[in-house]
GROMACS .gro file of C-alpha atoms in nm:
model
  193
    1MET     CA    1  -1.245  -0.581   1.327
    2ALA     CA    2  -0.841  -0.473   1.330
    3ARG     CA    3  -0.743  -0.208   1.593
    4SER     CA    4  -0.668   0.092   1.415
    5SER     CA    5  -0.288   0.176   1.441
    6ARG     CA    6  -0.143   0.507   1.616
    7LYS     CA    7  -0.040   0.619   1.272
    8ASP     CA    8  -0.434   0.603   1.124
    9GLU     CA    9  -0.552   0.755   1.443
   10ILE     CA   10  -0.336   1.044   1.368
   11LEU     CA   11  -0.435   1.081   1.031
   12GLN     CA   12  -0.829   1.079   1.130
   13ALA     CA   13  -0.772   1.306   1.367
   14ALA     CA   14  -0.563   1.560   1.100
   15LEU     CA   15  -0.882   1.487   0.875
   16ALA     CA   16  -1.136   1.593   1.166
   17CYS     CA   17  -0.923   1.892   1.220
   18PHE     CA   18  -0.889   1.984   0.861
   19THR     CA   19  -1.261   1.962   0.774
   20GLU     CA   20  -1.335   2.160   1.098
   21VAL     CA   21  -1.107   2.450   1.059
   22GLY     CA   22  -0.936   2.404   0.716
   23VAL     CA   23  -0.598   2.270   0.605
   24ASP     CA   24  -0.384   2.586   0.663
   25ALA     CA   25  -0.525   2.712   0.979
   26THR     CA   26  -0.500   2.358   1.135
   27THR     CA   27  -0.166   2.321   1.359
   28ILE     CA   28   0.028   2.039   1.453
   29GLU     CA   29  -0.080   2.140   1.828
   30MET     CA   30  -0.470   2.088   1.729
   31ILE     CA   31  -0.387   1.705   1.542
   32ARG     CA   32  -0.215   1.610   1.885
   33ASP     CA   33  -0.469   1.719   2.092
   34ARG     CA   34  -0.739   1.556   1.874
   35SER     CA   35  -0.524   1.223   1.824
   36GLY     CA   36  -0.419   1.203   2.219
   37ALA     CA   37  -0.071   1.144   2.057
   38SER     CA   38   0.230   1.325   2.188
   39ILE     CA   39   0.430   1.547   1.988
   40GLY     CA   40   0.737   1.285   1.973
   41SER     CA   41   0.460   1.066   1.811
   42LEU     CA   42   0.349   1.283   1.548
   43TYR     CA   43   0.696   1.379   1.469
   44HIS     CA   44   0.804   0.993   1.459
   45HIS     CA   45   0.524   0.882   1.208
   46PHE     CA   46   0.501   1.220   1.018
   47GLY     CA   47   0.792   1.471   1.071
   48ASN     CA   48   0.568   1.774   0.994
   49LYS     CA   49   0.232   1.853   0.887
   50GLU     CA   50   0.300   1.858   0.552
   51ARG     CA   51   0.407   1.471   0.553
   52ILE     CA   52   0.068   1.443   0.730
   53ILE     CA   53  -0.115   1.586   0.465
   54GLY     CA   54   0.063   1.374   0.195
   55ALA     CA   55  -0.003   1.074   0.405
   56LEU     CA   56  -0.375   1.148   0.451
   57TYR     CA   57  -0.366   1.203   0.084
   58LEU     CA   58  -0.229   0.855  -0.038
   59ALA     CA   59  -0.443   0.662   0.218
   60GLY     CA   60  -0.738   0.789   0.061
   61VAL     CA   61  -0.651   0.730  -0.284
   62GLY     CA   62  -0.499   0.421  -0.182
   63GLN     CA   63  -0.790   0.324  -0.032
   64TYR     CA   64  -1.024   0.352  -0.338
   65ALA     CA   65  -0.713   0.166  -0.556
   66GLN     CA   66  -0.761  -0.159  -0.316
   67LEU     CA   67  -1.165  -0.121  -0.318
   68LEU     CA   68  -1.108  -0.128  -0.724
   69GLN     CA   69  -0.807  -0.415  -0.729
   70GLU     CA   70  -1.103  -0.623  -0.499
   71GLY     CA   71  -1.349  -0.549  -0.752
   72PHE     CA   72  -1.182  -0.623  -1.034
   73ALA     CA   73  -1.084  -0.973  -0.896
   74LYS     CA   74  -1.436  -1.071  -0.933
   75ALA     CA   75  -1.528  -0.889  -1.231
   76ALA     CA   76  -1.613  -1.099  -1.530
   77SER     CA   77  -1.662  -0.871  -1.855
   78ALA     CA   78  -1.543  -0.533  -1.998
   79GLU     CA   79  -1.908  -0.372  -1.905
   80ALA     CA   80  -1.854  -0.506  -1.525
   81CYS     CA   81  -1.518  -0.355  -1.500
   82VAL     CA   82  -1.608  -0.035  -1.628
   83LYS     CA   83  -1.906   0.011  -1.413
   84LEU     CA   84  -1.701  -0.116  -1.128
   85LEU     CA   85  -1.474   0.223  -1.188
   86VAL     CA   86  -1.759   0.445  -1.111
   87SER     CA   87  -1.933   0.236  -0.866
   88VAL     CA   88  -1.631   0.188  -0.617
   89TYR     CA   89  -1.543   0.581  -0.672
   90VAL     CA   90  -1.927   0.670  -0.602
   91ASP     CA   91  -1.951   0.420  -0.311
   92TRP     CA   92  -1.594   0.558  -0.138
   93VAL     CA   93  -1.716   0.942  -0.186
   94VAL     CA   94  -2.021   0.841   0.003
   95ALA     CA   95  -1.881   0.676   0.233
   96ASN     CA   96  -1.609   0.911   0.285
   97PRO     CA   97  -1.728   1.257   0.214
   98ASP     CA   98  -1.476   1.454   0.419
   99TRP     CA   99  -1.188   1.240   0.312
  100ALA     CA  100  -1.290   1.279  -0.046
  101ARG     CA  101  -1.344   1.676  -0.028
  102PHE     CA  102  -1.011   1.671   0.123
  103VAL     CA  103  -0.831   1.494  -0.147
  104LEU     CA  104  -1.015   1.659  -0.419
  105HIS     CA  105  -0.899   1.994  -0.277
  106SER     CA  106  -0.532   1.859  -0.179
  107ARG     CA  107  -0.437   1.727  -0.507
  108GLY     CA  108  -0.183   2.045  -0.604
  109ARG     CA  109  -0.049   2.065  -0.294
  110VAL     CA  110   0.041   1.699  -0.240
  111GLU     CA  111   0.192   1.690  -0.585
  112ALA     CA  112   0.390   2.018  -0.508
  113GLY     CA  113   0.539   1.877  -0.155
  114GLU     CA  114   0.738   1.627  -0.026
  115VAL     CA  115   0.557   1.305  -0.131
  116GLY     CA  116   0.476   1.480  -0.467
  117GLU     CA  117   0.679   1.190  -0.655
  118GLN     CA  118   0.523   0.902  -0.429
  119LEU     CA  119   0.174   1.054  -0.549
  120ARG     CA  120   0.316   1.045  -0.920
  121GLU     CA  121   0.420   0.696  -0.867
  122ALA     CA  122   0.114   0.529  -0.710
  123ASN     CA  123  -0.097   0.701  -0.985
  124ARG     CA  124   0.116   0.574  -1.266
  125ASP     CA  125   0.088   0.228  -1.058
  126HIS     CA  126  -0.283   0.266  -1.038
  127HIS     CA  127  -0.347   0.373  -1.387
  128ALA     CA  128  -0.111   0.093  -1.537
  129ARG     CA  129  -0.346  -0.178  -1.328
  130ILE     CA  130  -0.638  -0.034  -1.494
  131PHE     CA  131  -0.472  -0.046  -1.820
  132ASP     CA  132  -0.381  -0.408  -1.760
  133VAL     CA  133  -0.699  -0.534  -1.635
  134LEU     CA  134  -0.905  -0.381  -1.925
  135GLN     CA  135  -0.631  -0.505  -2.199
  136ASP     CA  136  -0.794  -0.804  -2.287
  137TYR     CA  137  -1.110  -0.647  -2.359
  138ARG     CA  138  -0.944  -0.379  -2.547
  139GLU     CA  139  -0.776  -0.620  -2.779
  140ALA     CA  140  -1.112  -0.817  -2.811
  141GLY     CA  141  -1.246  -0.489  -2.932
  142ALA     CA  142  -1.490  -0.413  -2.658
  143PHE     CA  143  -1.407  -0.034  -2.633
  144LYS     CA  144  -1.422   0.247  -2.874
  145ASP     CA  145  -1.094   0.353  -3.014
  146ILE     CA  146  -0.999   0.602  -2.717
  147PRO     CA  147  -0.667   0.692  -2.640
  148ALA     CA  148  -0.548   0.516  -2.327
  149ASP     CA  149  -0.484   0.833  -2.169
  150CYS     CA  150  -0.807   0.960  -2.173
  151PHE     CA  151  -0.978   0.630  -2.081
  152SER     CA  152  -1.018   0.674  -1.726
  153SER     CA  153  -1.125   1.047  -1.789
  154VAL     CA  154  -1.408   0.923  -1.985
  155VAL     CA  155  -1.544   0.692  -1.746
  156ILE     CA  156  -1.480   0.867  -1.437
  157GLY     CA  157  -1.544   1.214  -1.515
  158PRO     CA  158  -1.919   1.245  -1.510
  159ALA     CA  159  -1.941   1.114  -1.177
  160GLN     CA  160  -1.596   1.297  -1.053
  161ASP     CA  161  -1.778   1.611  -1.160
  162PHE     CA  162  -2.098   1.545  -1.004
  163ALA     CA  163  -1.905   1.452  -0.661
  164ARG     CA  164  -1.738   1.767  -0.668
  165ASN     CA  165  -2.064   1.958  -0.681
  166TRP     CA  166  -2.219   1.695  -0.428
  167LEU     CA  167  -1.959   1.746  -0.172
  168ALA     CA  168  -1.988   2.144  -0.182
  169GLY     CA  169  -2.381   2.099  -0.126
  170ARG     CA  170  -2.471   2.233  -0.479
  171THR     CA  171  -2.683   1.936  -0.581
  172ARG     CA  172  -3.021   1.850  -0.451
  173THR     CA  173  -2.959   1.505  -0.562
  174ASN     CA  174  -2.762   1.277  -0.368
  175LEU     CA  175  -2.461   1.121  -0.541
  176ALA     CA  176  -2.577   0.761  -0.425
  177ASP     CA  177  -2.890   0.788  -0.594
  178CYS     CA  178  -2.678   0.884  -0.944
  179ARG     CA  179  -2.463   0.572  -0.903
  180GLU     CA  180  -2.670   0.349  -1.141
  181LEU     CA  181  -2.680   0.654  -1.394
  182PHE     CA  182  -2.324   0.728  -1.368
  183MET     CA  183  -2.221   0.347  -1.431
  184GLN     CA  184  -2.432   0.321  -1.749
  185VAL     CA  185  -2.336   0.671  -1.875
  186ALA     CA  186  -1.919   0.521  -1.833
  187TRP     CA  187  -2.024   0.207  -2.032
  188ASP     CA  188  -2.244   0.409  -2.289
  189ALA     CA  189  -1.918   0.648  -2.366
  190VAL     CA  190  -1.673   0.368  -2.394
  191ARG     CA  191  -1.832   0.062  -2.540
  192ALA     CA  192  -1.749  -0.040  -2.924
  193GLY     CA  193  -2.073  -0.036  -3.153
   0.00000   0.00000   0.00000
């Protein structure tokens, strides 16, 4: 198992602080104490708290995107690809509930912050990769005629909505128990015929 970097340790310490006391109430000193890093190391890697927030956000969505790309390399059908979009999302949220909660609640702040353009670029790249993976299936008529910019929302929307409620403690059913259901709902929503 690879040893985590100082940067990763700082991000995980920040996530723990954000989870315990909230993003706004967390100070650089709290992150320093939690991570064991020096102030110099924090500023060397990030510069300020807003950049820590942005880096943590980008790392989370980047991890999901990487898992998705690895899955696409093995998926052999339109159905497998669509279901993969949902299963990877659900699995990532279940494995990382604090990080997922942070990502769901911090998007606007990150978009408006110093790494906003970096986030927009990462999102464009992510959606372009999904579009490219699905292009041959789309051309072969595997999907309903859905505008390209709506496709991901139709596929992931129900799982994402339930995940928000699950993360907030508003559901009785565990998100993991709904994985297969949401995968099938996504496929049924977009498949042709």
